[in-house]
Amino acid sequence: AREHAGTGCWPDPWTMTSMRLLIMSDTHVPARAKDLPPLLWDAVALADVVIHAGDWVTAQLVDELAERSARLIGVYGNNDGPDVRSRLPEVARVTLDGLRIAGVHETGGKAGRETRADHDYPETDLLIFGHSHIPWDSVSPAGMRLLNPGSPTDRRRQPACTYLPAESDDGRLTQRRLHELPARGSREQRAIVDGHHGRAVDQRDLRDVSACCHREAGADVEQVQAVERNDVADDAADGARGREQIVVI
């Protein structure tokens, strides 16, 4: 299911026995955006567990997200340097209320992804990954759920920037809903920014908190260029990706 921003982060009804998971990836701060979108920070405050599937770019966001999350689980991505890699693993494994979760940044191309996941991550109920900035939701032959939340800051060819709120209950993933962020400069984004700052909003504000801009105001030029070089290399290795179909089971 897909949901637009502003209609509620977690699906209704939500029960007190459920665990609220907030899944994100490929934030690329400050190379692609100066900060996470305000709506995403709001979701962080509500989540029981935040899971980040890599490409932070700097450790500053690791620190801030760790401070503002009830619990943070993260891995490093191909665009992360030694400051992030020294603190986070390539693969994270955790069991939350009986739900066996693995997180990794890259899983390879979409062809054969589910079969590879069964081989590479046995005894896993939920595999969370990133890298492509393309939302993905499928089930492997062994019954493992595969989720990619897309990117909240760089939509590439996708219609919107995204993140993924989900719920688990008694060892099962019971709800998940891809959450689309408002487009940069839209009326909806203006209202969100105005609500967070409590004042009139101009275009500089919108650039500063934009969710879907490839090159944000104030972003470090060298970091942007380094990320773009990595992205070009990844695209060449994967072949022409186009837009992957979101598979909802």
PDB file of C-alpha atoms in Angstrom:
ATOM      1  CA  ALA A   1       0.000   0.000   0.000  1.00  0.00           C
ATOM      2  CA  ARG A   2       1.204   3.520  -0.702  1.00  0.00           C
ATOM      3  CA  GLU A   3       0.298   6.541   1.369  1.00  0.00           C
ATOM      4  CA  HIS A   4       0.913  10.238   0.850  1.00  0.00           C
ATOM      5  CA  ALA A   5       2.447  12.353   3.601  1.00  0.00           C
ATOM      6  CA  GLY A   6       0.109  14.068   5.982  1.00  0.00           C
ATOM      7  CA  THR A   7      -2.425  11.242   6.388  1.00  0.00           C
ATOM      8  CA  GLY A   8      -0.799   9.491   9.339  1.00  0.00           C
ATOM      9  CA  CYS A   9       2.486   7.638   9.578  1.00  0.00           C
ATOM     10  CA  TRP A  10       1.434   4.262  10.959  1.00  0.00           C
ATOM     11  CA  PRO A  11      -1.583   2.417   9.598  1.00  0.00           C
ATOM     12  CA  ASP A  12      -4.744   2.405  11.670  1.00  0.00           C
ATOM     13  CA  PRO A  13      -5.618   0.763  13.885  1.00  0.00           C
ATOM     14  CA  TRP A  14      -2.408   0.642  15.907  1.00  0.00           C
ATOM     15  CA  THR A  15      -2.375  -1.449  19.061  1.00  0.00           C
ATOM     16  CA  MET A  16      -0.167  -1.032  22.098  1.00  0.00           C
ATOM     17  CA  THR A  17       1.153  -4.580  21.605  1.00  0.00           C
ATOM     18  CA  SER A  18       2.580  -3.741  18.181  1.00  0.00           C
ATOM     19  CA  MET A  19       6.164  -2.580  17.667  1.00  0.00           C
ATOM     20  CA  ARG A  20       6.500   0.429  15.378  1.00  0.00           C
ATOM     21  CA  LEU A  21       9.402   0.125  12.943  1.00  0.00           C
ATOM     22  CA  LEU A  22      10.674   3.053  10.890  1.00  0.00           C
ATOM     23  CA  ILE A  23      12.732   1.939   7.886  1.00  0.00           C
ATOM     24  CA  MET A  24      14.865   4.341   5.857  1.00  0.00           C
ATOM     25  CA  SER A  25      17.920   4.257   3.615  1.00  0.00           C
ATOM     26  CA  ASP A  26      20.124   6.347   1.325  1.00  0.00           C
ATOM     27  CA  THR A  27      19.709   9.607   3.191  1.00  0.00           C
ATOM     28  CA  HIS A  28      22.965  11.077   1.789  1.00  0.00           C
ATOM     29  CA  VAL A  29      23.137  13.962   4.274  1.00  0.00           C
ATOM     30  CA  PRO A  30      24.612  16.508   3.565  1.00  0.00           C
ATOM     31  CA  ALA A  31      25.471  15.516  -0.015  1.00  0.00           C
ATOM     32  CA  ARG A  32      21.870  15.272  -1.280  1.00  0.00           C
ATOM     33  CA  ALA A  33      20.079  17.217   1.453  1.00  0.00           C
ATOM     34  CA  LYS A  34      21.123  19.400   4.355  1.00  0.00           C
ATOM     35  CA  ASP A  35      18.914  17.448   6.756  1.00  0.00           C
ATOM     36  CA  LEU A  36      16.218  14.810   6.885  1.00  0.00           C
ATOM     37  CA  PRO A  37      12.725  16.061   6.018  1.00  0.00           C
ATOM     38  CA  PRO A  38      10.704  17.299   9.025  1.00  0.00           C
ATOM     39  CA  LEU A  39       8.055  14.602   8.504  1.00  0.00           C
ATOM     40  CA  LEU A  40      10.715  11.925   8.804  1.00  0.00           C
ATOM     41  CA  TRP A  41      12.059  13.400  12.045  1.00  0.00           C
ATOM     42  CA  ASP A  42       8.480  13.366  13.359  1.00  0.00           C
ATOM     43  CA  ALA A  43       8.268   9.667  12.514  1.00  0.00           C
ATOM     44  CA  VAL A  44      11.591   9.021  14.278  1.00  0.00           C
ATOM     45  CA  ALA A  45      10.105  10.439  17.477  1.00  0.00           C
ATOM     46  CA  LEU A  46       7.156   8.024  17.261  1.00  0.00           C
ATOM     47  CA  ALA A  47       9.035   4.854  16.323  1.00  0.00           C
ATOM     48  CA  ASP A  48      10.053   2.110  18.719  1.00  0.00           C
ATOM     49  CA  VAL A  49      12.921   1.080  16.428  1.00  0.00           C
ATOM     50  CA  VAL A  50      14.580   2.983  13.561  1.00  0.00           C
ATOM     51  CA  ILE A  51      16.381   0.925  10.915  1.00  0.00           C
ATOM     52  CA  HIS A  52      18.749   2.612   8.425  1.00  0.00           C
ATOM     53  CA  ALA A  53      20.066   0.583   5.477  1.00  0.00           C
ATOM     54  CA  GLY A  54      23.145   2.635   4.694  1.00  0.00           C
ATOM     55  CA  ASP A  55      24.551   5.535   2.651  1.00  0.00           C
ATOM     56  CA  TRP A  56      24.545   8.030   5.483  1.00  0.00           C
ATOM     57  CA  VAL A  57      27.618   9.781   3.953  1.00  0.00           C
ATOM     58  CA  THR A  58      28.809  11.243   7.286  1.00  0.00           C
ATOM     59  CA  ALA A  59      28.743  10.110  10.907  1.00  0.00           C
ATOM     60  CA  GLN A  60      27.018  13.307  12.033  1.00  0.00           C
ATOM     61  CA  LEU A  61      23.641  11.911  11.016  1.00  0.00           C
ATOM     62  CA  VAL A  62      24.454   8.639  12.777  1.00  0.00           C
ATOM     63  CA  ASP A  63      24.976  10.607  15.985  1.00  0.00           C
ATOM     64  CA  GLU A  64      21.824  12.682  15.615  1.00  0.00           C
ATOM     65  CA  LEU A  65      19.624   9.760  14.661  1.00  0.00           C
ATOM     66  CA  ALA A  66      20.992   7.691  17.553  1.00  0.00           C
ATOM     67  CA  GLU A  67      20.248  10.532  19.967  1.00  0.00           C
ATOM     68  CA  ARG A  68      16.700  11.055  18.725  1.00  0.00           C
ATOM     69  CA  SER A  69      15.700   7.400  18.274  1.00  0.00           C
ATOM     70  CA  ALA A  70      14.361   5.091  20.958  1.00  0.00           C
ATOM     71  CA  ARG A  71      16.550   2.413  19.343  1.00  0.00           C
ATOM     72  CA  LEU A  72      18.680   2.621  16.193  1.00  0.00           C
ATOM     73  CA  ILE A  73      19.868  -0.243  13.998  1.00  0.00           C
ATOM     74  CA  GLY A  74      22.098   0.652  11.062  1.00  0.00           C
ATOM     75  CA  VAL A  75      24.587  -0.575   8.480  1.00  0.00           C
ATOM     76  CA  TYR A  76      27.063   1.214   6.250  1.00  0.00           C
ATOM     77  CA  GLY A  77      26.675   1.678   2.499  1.00  0.00           C
ATOM     78  CA  ASN A  78      28.988   2.060  -0.471  1.00  0.00           C
ATOM     79  CA  ASN A  79      29.060   5.862  -0.096  1.00  0.00           C
ATOM     80  CA  ASP A  80      30.036   5.740   3.580  1.00  0.00           C
ATOM     81  CA  GLY A  81      33.613   6.430   4.621  1.00  0.00           C
ATOM     82  CA  PRO A  82      35.762   5.236   7.527  1.00  0.00           C
ATOM     83  CA  ASP A  83      33.959   7.439  10.063  1.00  0.00           C
ATOM     84  CA  VAL A  84      30.707   5.529   9.463  1.00  0.00           C
ATOM     85  CA  ARG A  85      32.220   2.112   8.739  1.00  0.00           C
ATOM     86  CA  SER A  86      34.148   2.140  12.013  1.00  0.00           C
ATOM     87  CA  ARG A  87      30.857   2.360  13.903  1.00  0.00           C
ATOM     88  CA  LEU A  88      28.394   0.302  11.875  1.00  0.00           C
ATOM     89  CA  PRO A  89      28.527  -3.215  10.408  1.00  0.00           C
ATOM     90  CA  GLU A  90      28.072  -4.237   6.795  1.00  0.00           C
ATOM     91  CA  VAL A  91      25.300  -6.594   7.877  1.00  0.00           C
ATOM     92  CA  ALA A  92      23.166  -6.116  10.987  1.00  0.00           C
ATOM     93  CA  ARG A  93      21.155  -8.939  12.529  1.00  0.00           C
ATOM     94  CA  VAL A  94      18.623  -8.513  15.293  1.00  0.00           C
ATOM     95  CA  THR A  95      15.548 -10.297  16.621  1.00  0.00           C
ATOM     96  CA  LEU A  96      12.734  -7.983  17.665  1.00  0.00           C
ATOM     97  CA  ASP A  97       9.914  -9.631  19.563  1.00  0.00           C
ATOM     98  CA  GLY A  98      10.548 -12.864  17.664  1.00  0.00           C
ATOM     99  CA  LEU A  99      10.929 -11.215  14.221  1.00  0.00           C
ATOM    100  CA  ARG A 100      14.344 -12.123  12.783  1.00  0.00           C
ATOM    101  CA  ILE A 101      15.667  -9.104  10.866  1.00  0.00           C
ATOM    102  CA  ALA A 102      18.771  -8.645   8.727  1.00  0.00           C
ATOM    103  CA  GLY A 103      19.868  -5.310   7.304  1.00  0.00           C
ATOM    104  CA  VAL A 104      22.368  -4.699   4.494  1.00  0.00           C
ATOM    105  CA  HIS A 105      22.911  -1.938   1.956  1.00  0.00           C
ATOM    106  CA  GLU A 106      23.331  -3.899  -1.290  1.00  0.00           C
ATOM    107  CA  THR A 107      21.704  -7.107  -2.510  1.00  0.00           C
ATOM    108  CA  GLY A 108      22.761  -6.995  -6.166  1.00  0.00           C
ATOM    109  CA  GLY A 109      20.480  -6.656  -9.186  1.00  0.00           C
ATOM    110  CA  LYS A 110      16.760  -7.346  -9.031  1.00  0.00           C
ATOM    111  CA  ALA A 111      16.974 -10.532 -11.107  1.00  0.00           C
ATOM    112  CA  GLY A 112      17.217 -13.451  -8.705  1.00  0.00           C
ATOM    113  CA  ARG A 113      17.238 -11.205  -5.654  1.00  0.00           C
ATOM    114  CA  GLU A 114      14.863 -13.348  -3.588  1.00  0.00           C
ATOM    115  CA  THR A 115      16.746 -16.574  -4.299  1.00  0.00           C
ATOM    116  CA  ARG A 116      20.075 -14.956  -3.380  1.00  0.00           C
ATOM    117  CA  ALA A 117      18.551 -13.593  -0.194  1.00  0.00           C
ATOM    118  CA  ASP A 118      17.435 -17.057   0.872  1.00  0.00           C
ATOM    119  CA  HIS A 119      20.994 -18.317   0.335  1.00  0.00           C
ATOM    120  CA  ASP A 120      22.808 -15.346   1.910  1.00  0.00           C
ATOM    121  CA  TYR A 121      20.480 -14.708   4.860  1.00  0.00           C
ATOM    122  CA  PRO A 122      19.143 -18.023   6.168  1.00  0.00           C
ATOM    123  CA  GLU A 123      16.900 -18.039   9.229  1.00  0.00           C
ATOM    124  CA  THR A 124      15.745 -14.494   8.446  1.00  0.00           C
ATOM    125  CA  ASP A 125      12.135 -13.303   8.401  1.00  0.00           C
ATOM    126  CA  LEU A 126      12.738  -9.766   7.130  1.00  0.00           C
ATOM    127  CA  LEU A 127      15.596  -8.448   4.975  1.00  0.00           C
ATOM    128  CA  ILE A 128      15.924  -4.668   4.773  1.00  0.00           C
ATOM    129  CA  PHE A 129      18.172  -3.185   2.086  1.00  0.00           C
ATOM    130  CA  GLY A 130      18.778   0.001   0.113  1.00  0.00           C
ATOM    131  CA  HIS A 131      21.234   1.248  -2.533  1.00  0.00           C
ATOM    132  CA  SER A 132      18.931   1.573  -5.558  1.00  0.00           C
ATOM    133  CA  HIS A 133      16.687   4.328  -4.089  1.00  0.00           C
ATOM    134  CA  ILE A 134      13.873   2.219  -5.549  1.00  0.00           C
ATOM    135  CA  PRO A 135      11.143   0.952  -3.173  1.00  0.00           C
ATOM    136  CA  TRP A 136      10.850  -2.827  -3.151  1.00  0.00           C
ATOM    137  CA  ASP A 137       8.495  -5.251  -1.405  1.00  0.00           C
ATOM    138  CA  SER A 138       8.582  -8.960  -2.202  1.00  0.00           C
ATOM    139  CA  VAL A 139       8.646 -12.409  -0.629  1.00  0.00           C
ATOM    140  CA  SER A 140      11.358 -15.018  -1.261  1.00  0.00           C
ATOM    141  CA  PRO A 141      10.668 -18.699  -2.031  1.00  0.00           C
ATOM    142  CA  ALA A 142      11.470 -19.490   1.609  1.00  0.00           C
ATOM    143  CA  GLY A 143       8.987 -16.874   2.854  1.00  0.00           C
ATOM    144  CA  MET A 144      11.448 -14.083   3.731  1.00  0.00           C
ATOM    145  CA  ARG A 145      10.122 -10.550   3.279  1.00  0.00           C
ATOM    146  CA  LEU A 146      12.392  -8.167   1.347  1.00  0.00           C
ATOM    147  CA  LEU A 147      11.886  -4.424   1.825  1.00  0.00           C
ATOM    148  CA  ASN A 148      13.653  -1.402   0.347  1.00  0.00           C
ATOM    149  CA  PRO A 149      12.236   1.909   1.624  1.00  0.00           C
ATOM    150  CA  GLY A 150      13.613   4.015  -1.235  1.00  0.00           C
ATOM    151  CA  SER A 151      15.248   7.331  -0.313  1.00  0.00           C
ATOM    152  CA  PRO A 152      13.749  10.269   1.609  1.00  0.00           C
ATOM    153  CA  THR A 153      16.134  12.756  -0.020  1.00  0.00           C
ATOM    154  CA  ASP A 154      16.902  11.565  -3.561  1.00  0.00           C
ATOM    155  CA  ARG A 155      14.061  10.024  -5.555  1.00  0.00           C
ATOM    156  CA  ARG A 156      16.051   9.534  -8.765  1.00  0.00           C
ATOM    157  CA  ARG A 157      13.523   8.199 -11.318  1.00  0.00           C
ATOM    158  CA  GLN A 158      10.808   7.478  -8.751  1.00  0.00           C
ATOM    159  CA  PRO A 159       7.661   9.613  -8.489  1.00  0.00           C
ATOM    160  CA  ALA A 160       8.420  10.639  -4.891  1.00  0.00           C
ATOM    161  CA  CYS A 161      10.952  10.409  -2.100  1.00  0.00           C
ATOM    162  CA  THR A 162       9.935   7.732   0.390  1.00  0.00           C
ATOM    163  CA  TYR A 163      10.433   5.985   3.703  1.00  0.00           C
ATOM    164  CA  LEU A 164       8.681   2.981   5.202  1.00  0.00           C
ATOM    165  CA  PRO A 165       6.775   2.789   8.499  1.00  0.00           C
ATOM    166  CA  ALA A 166       5.896  -0.774   9.507  1.00  0.00           C
ATOM    167  CA  GLU A 167       4.557  -2.766  12.450  1.00  0.00           C
ATOM    168  CA  SER A 168       5.467  -6.123  13.926  1.00  0.00           C
ATOM    169  CA  ASP A 169       3.500  -8.144  16.428  1.00  0.00           C
ATOM    170  CA  ASP A 170       4.425 -11.469  18.015  1.00  0.00           C
ATOM    171  CA  GLY A 171       7.238 -12.198  15.556  1.00  0.00           C
ATOM    172  CA  ARG A 172       5.268 -11.229  12.441  1.00  0.00           C
ATOM    173  CA  LEU A 173       5.392  -8.216  10.156  1.00  0.00           C
ATOM    174  CA  THR A 174       1.755  -7.179  10.347  1.00  0.00           C
ATOM    175  CA  GLN A 175       1.694  -3.813   8.576  1.00  0.00           C
ATOM    176  CA  ARG A 176       3.883  -1.835   6.186  1.00  0.00           C
ATOM    177  CA  ARG A 177       3.076   1.251   4.202  1.00  0.00           C
ATOM    178  CA  LEU A 178       5.333   3.125   1.807  1.00  0.00           C
ATOM    179  CA  HIS A 179       5.146   6.776   2.828  1.00  0.00           C
ATOM    180  CA  GLU A 180       5.580   9.352   0.061  1.00  0.00           C
ATOM    181  CA  LEU A 181       7.001  12.753   0.939  1.00  0.00           C
ATOM    182  CA  PRO A 182       5.557  15.910  -0.642  1.00  0.00           C
ATOM    183  CA  ALA A 183       7.340  17.272  -3.678  1.00  0.00           C
ATOM    184  CA  ARG A 184       9.720  20.166  -3.225  1.00  0.00           C
ATOM    185  CA  GLY A 185       7.914  23.471  -3.502  1.00  0.00           C
ATOM    186  CA  SER A 186       4.443  21.942  -3.254  1.00  0.00           C
ATOM    187  CA  ARG A 187       1.670  23.540  -1.217  1.00  0.00           C
ATOM    188  CA  GLU A 188       1.766  20.546   1.109  1.00  0.00           C
ATOM    189  CA  GLN A 189       5.466  20.996   1.770  1.00  0.00           C
ATOM    190  CA  ARG A 190       4.978  24.702   2.409  1.00  0.00           C
ATOM    191  CA  ALA A 191       2.395  23.889   5.071  1.00  0.00           C
ATOM    192  CA  ILE A 192       4.709  21.351   6.684  1.00  0.00           C
ATOM    193  CA  VAL A 193       7.650  23.721   6.778  1.00  0.00           C
ATOM    194  CA  ASP A 194       5.467  26.540   8.069  1.00  0.00           C
ATOM    195  CA  GLY A 195       4.145  24.301  10.832  1.00  0.00           C
ATOM    196  CA  HIS A 196       7.641  23.361  11.949  1.00  0.00           C
ATOM    197  CA  HIS A 197       9.082  26.858  11.905  1.00  0.00           C
ATOM    198  CA  GLY A 198       5.991  28.844  12.879  1.00  0.00           C
ATOM    199  CA  ARG A 199       6.669  31.601  10.381  1.00  0.00           C
ATOM    200  CA  ALA A 200       6.295  32.566   6.743  1.00  0.00           C
ATOM    201  CA  VAL A 201       8.168  30.346   4.330  1.00  0.00           C
ATOM    202  CA  ASP A 202      10.196  31.406   1.316  1.00  0.00           C
ATOM    203  CA  GLN A 203      11.980  29.396  -1.349  1.00  0.00           C
ATOM    204  CA  ARG A 204      15.218  29.261   0.654  1.00  0.00           C
ATOM    205  CA  ASP A 205      13.379  27.440   3.448  1.00  0.00           C
ATOM    206  CA  LEU A 206      11.951  24.984   0.966  1.00  0.00           C
ATOM    207  CA  ARG A 207      15.385  24.251  -0.443  1.00  0.00           C
ATOM    208  CA  ASP A 208      16.829  23.797   3.026  1.00  0.00           C
ATOM    209  CA  VAL A 209      14.319  21.118   4.080  1.00  0.00           C
ATOM    210  CA  SER A 210      13.508  19.719   0.672  1.00  0.00           C
ATOM    211  CA  ALA A 211      12.861  15.981   0.577  1.00  0.00           C
ATOM    212  CA  CYS A 212      13.324  15.443  -3.139  1.00  0.00           C
ATOM    213  CA  CYS A 213      16.165  17.545  -4.454  1.00  0.00           C
ATOM    214  CA  HIS A 214      19.297  16.058  -5.967  1.00  0.00           C
ATOM    215  CA  ARG A 215      21.501  18.990  -4.971  1.00  0.00           C
ATOM    216  CA  GLU A 216      20.466  20.934  -1.875  1.00  0.00           C
ATOM    217  CA  ALA A 217      21.367  24.484  -0.987  1.00  0.00           C
ATOM    218  CA  GLY A 218      24.552  24.424   1.064  1.00  0.00           C
ATOM    219  CA  ALA A 219      25.421  20.812   0.218  1.00  0.00           C
ATOM    220  CA  ASP A 220      29.133  20.127   0.001  1.00  0.00           C
ATOM    221  CA  VAL A 221      30.075  20.158  -3.698  1.00  0.00           C
ATOM    222  CA  GLU A 222      32.862  17.599  -3.362  1.00  0.00           C
ATOM    223  CA  GLN A 223      30.558  15.213  -1.489  1.00  0.00           C
ATOM    224  CA  VAL A 224      27.848  15.626  -4.134  1.00  0.00           C
ATOM    225  CA  GLN A 225      30.335  14.894  -6.908  1.00  0.00           C
ATOM    226  CA  ALA A 226      31.696  11.842  -5.065  1.00  0.00           C
ATOM    227  CA  VAL A 227      28.189  10.451  -4.573  1.00  0.00           C
ATOM    228  CA  GLU A 228      27.326  11.091  -8.215  1.00  0.00           C
ATOM    229  CA  ARG A 229      30.467   9.264  -9.354  1.00  0.00           C
ATOM    230  CA  ASN A 230      29.500   6.283  -7.208  1.00  0.00           C
ATOM    231  CA  ASP A 231      25.961   6.383  -8.552  1.00  0.00           C
ATOM    232  CA  VAL A 232      27.172   6.418 -12.162  1.00  0.00           C
ATOM    233  CA  ALA A 233      29.448   3.465 -11.474  1.00  0.00           C
ATOM    234  CA  ASP A 234      26.607   1.571  -9.787  1.00  0.00           C
ATOM    235  CA  ASP A 235      24.262   2.229 -12.708  1.00  0.00           C
ATOM    236  CA  ALA A 236      26.858   0.986 -15.177  1.00  0.00           C
ATOM    237  CA  ALA A 237      27.394  -2.182 -13.144  1.00  0.00           C
ATOM    238  CA  ASP A 238      23.694  -2.909 -12.724  1.00  0.00           C
ATOM    239  CA  GLY A 239      22.732  -2.033 -16.290  1.00  0.00           C
ATOM    240  CA  ALA A 240      19.850   0.191 -17.248  1.00  0.00           C
ATOM    241  CA  ARG A 241      17.569  -0.083 -14.240  1.00  0.00           C
ATOM    242  CA  GLY A 242      14.585   1.952 -15.291  1.00  0.00           C
ATOM    243  CA  ARG A 243      11.837   1.867 -12.711  1.00  0.00           C
ATOM    244  CA  GLU A 244      11.458  -1.385 -10.792  1.00  0.00           C
ATOM    245  CA  GLN A 245       7.944  -2.534 -10.066  1.00  0.00           C
ATOM    246  CA  ILE A 246       6.927  -2.407  -6.422  1.00  0.00           C
ATOM    247  CA  VAL A 247       5.727  -5.909  -5.654  1.00  0.00           C
ATOM    248  CA  VAL A 248       3.185  -6.015  -2.830  1.00  0.00           C
ATOM    249  CA  ILE A 249       2.215  -9.438  -1.533  1.00  0.00           C
TER     250      ILE A 249
END
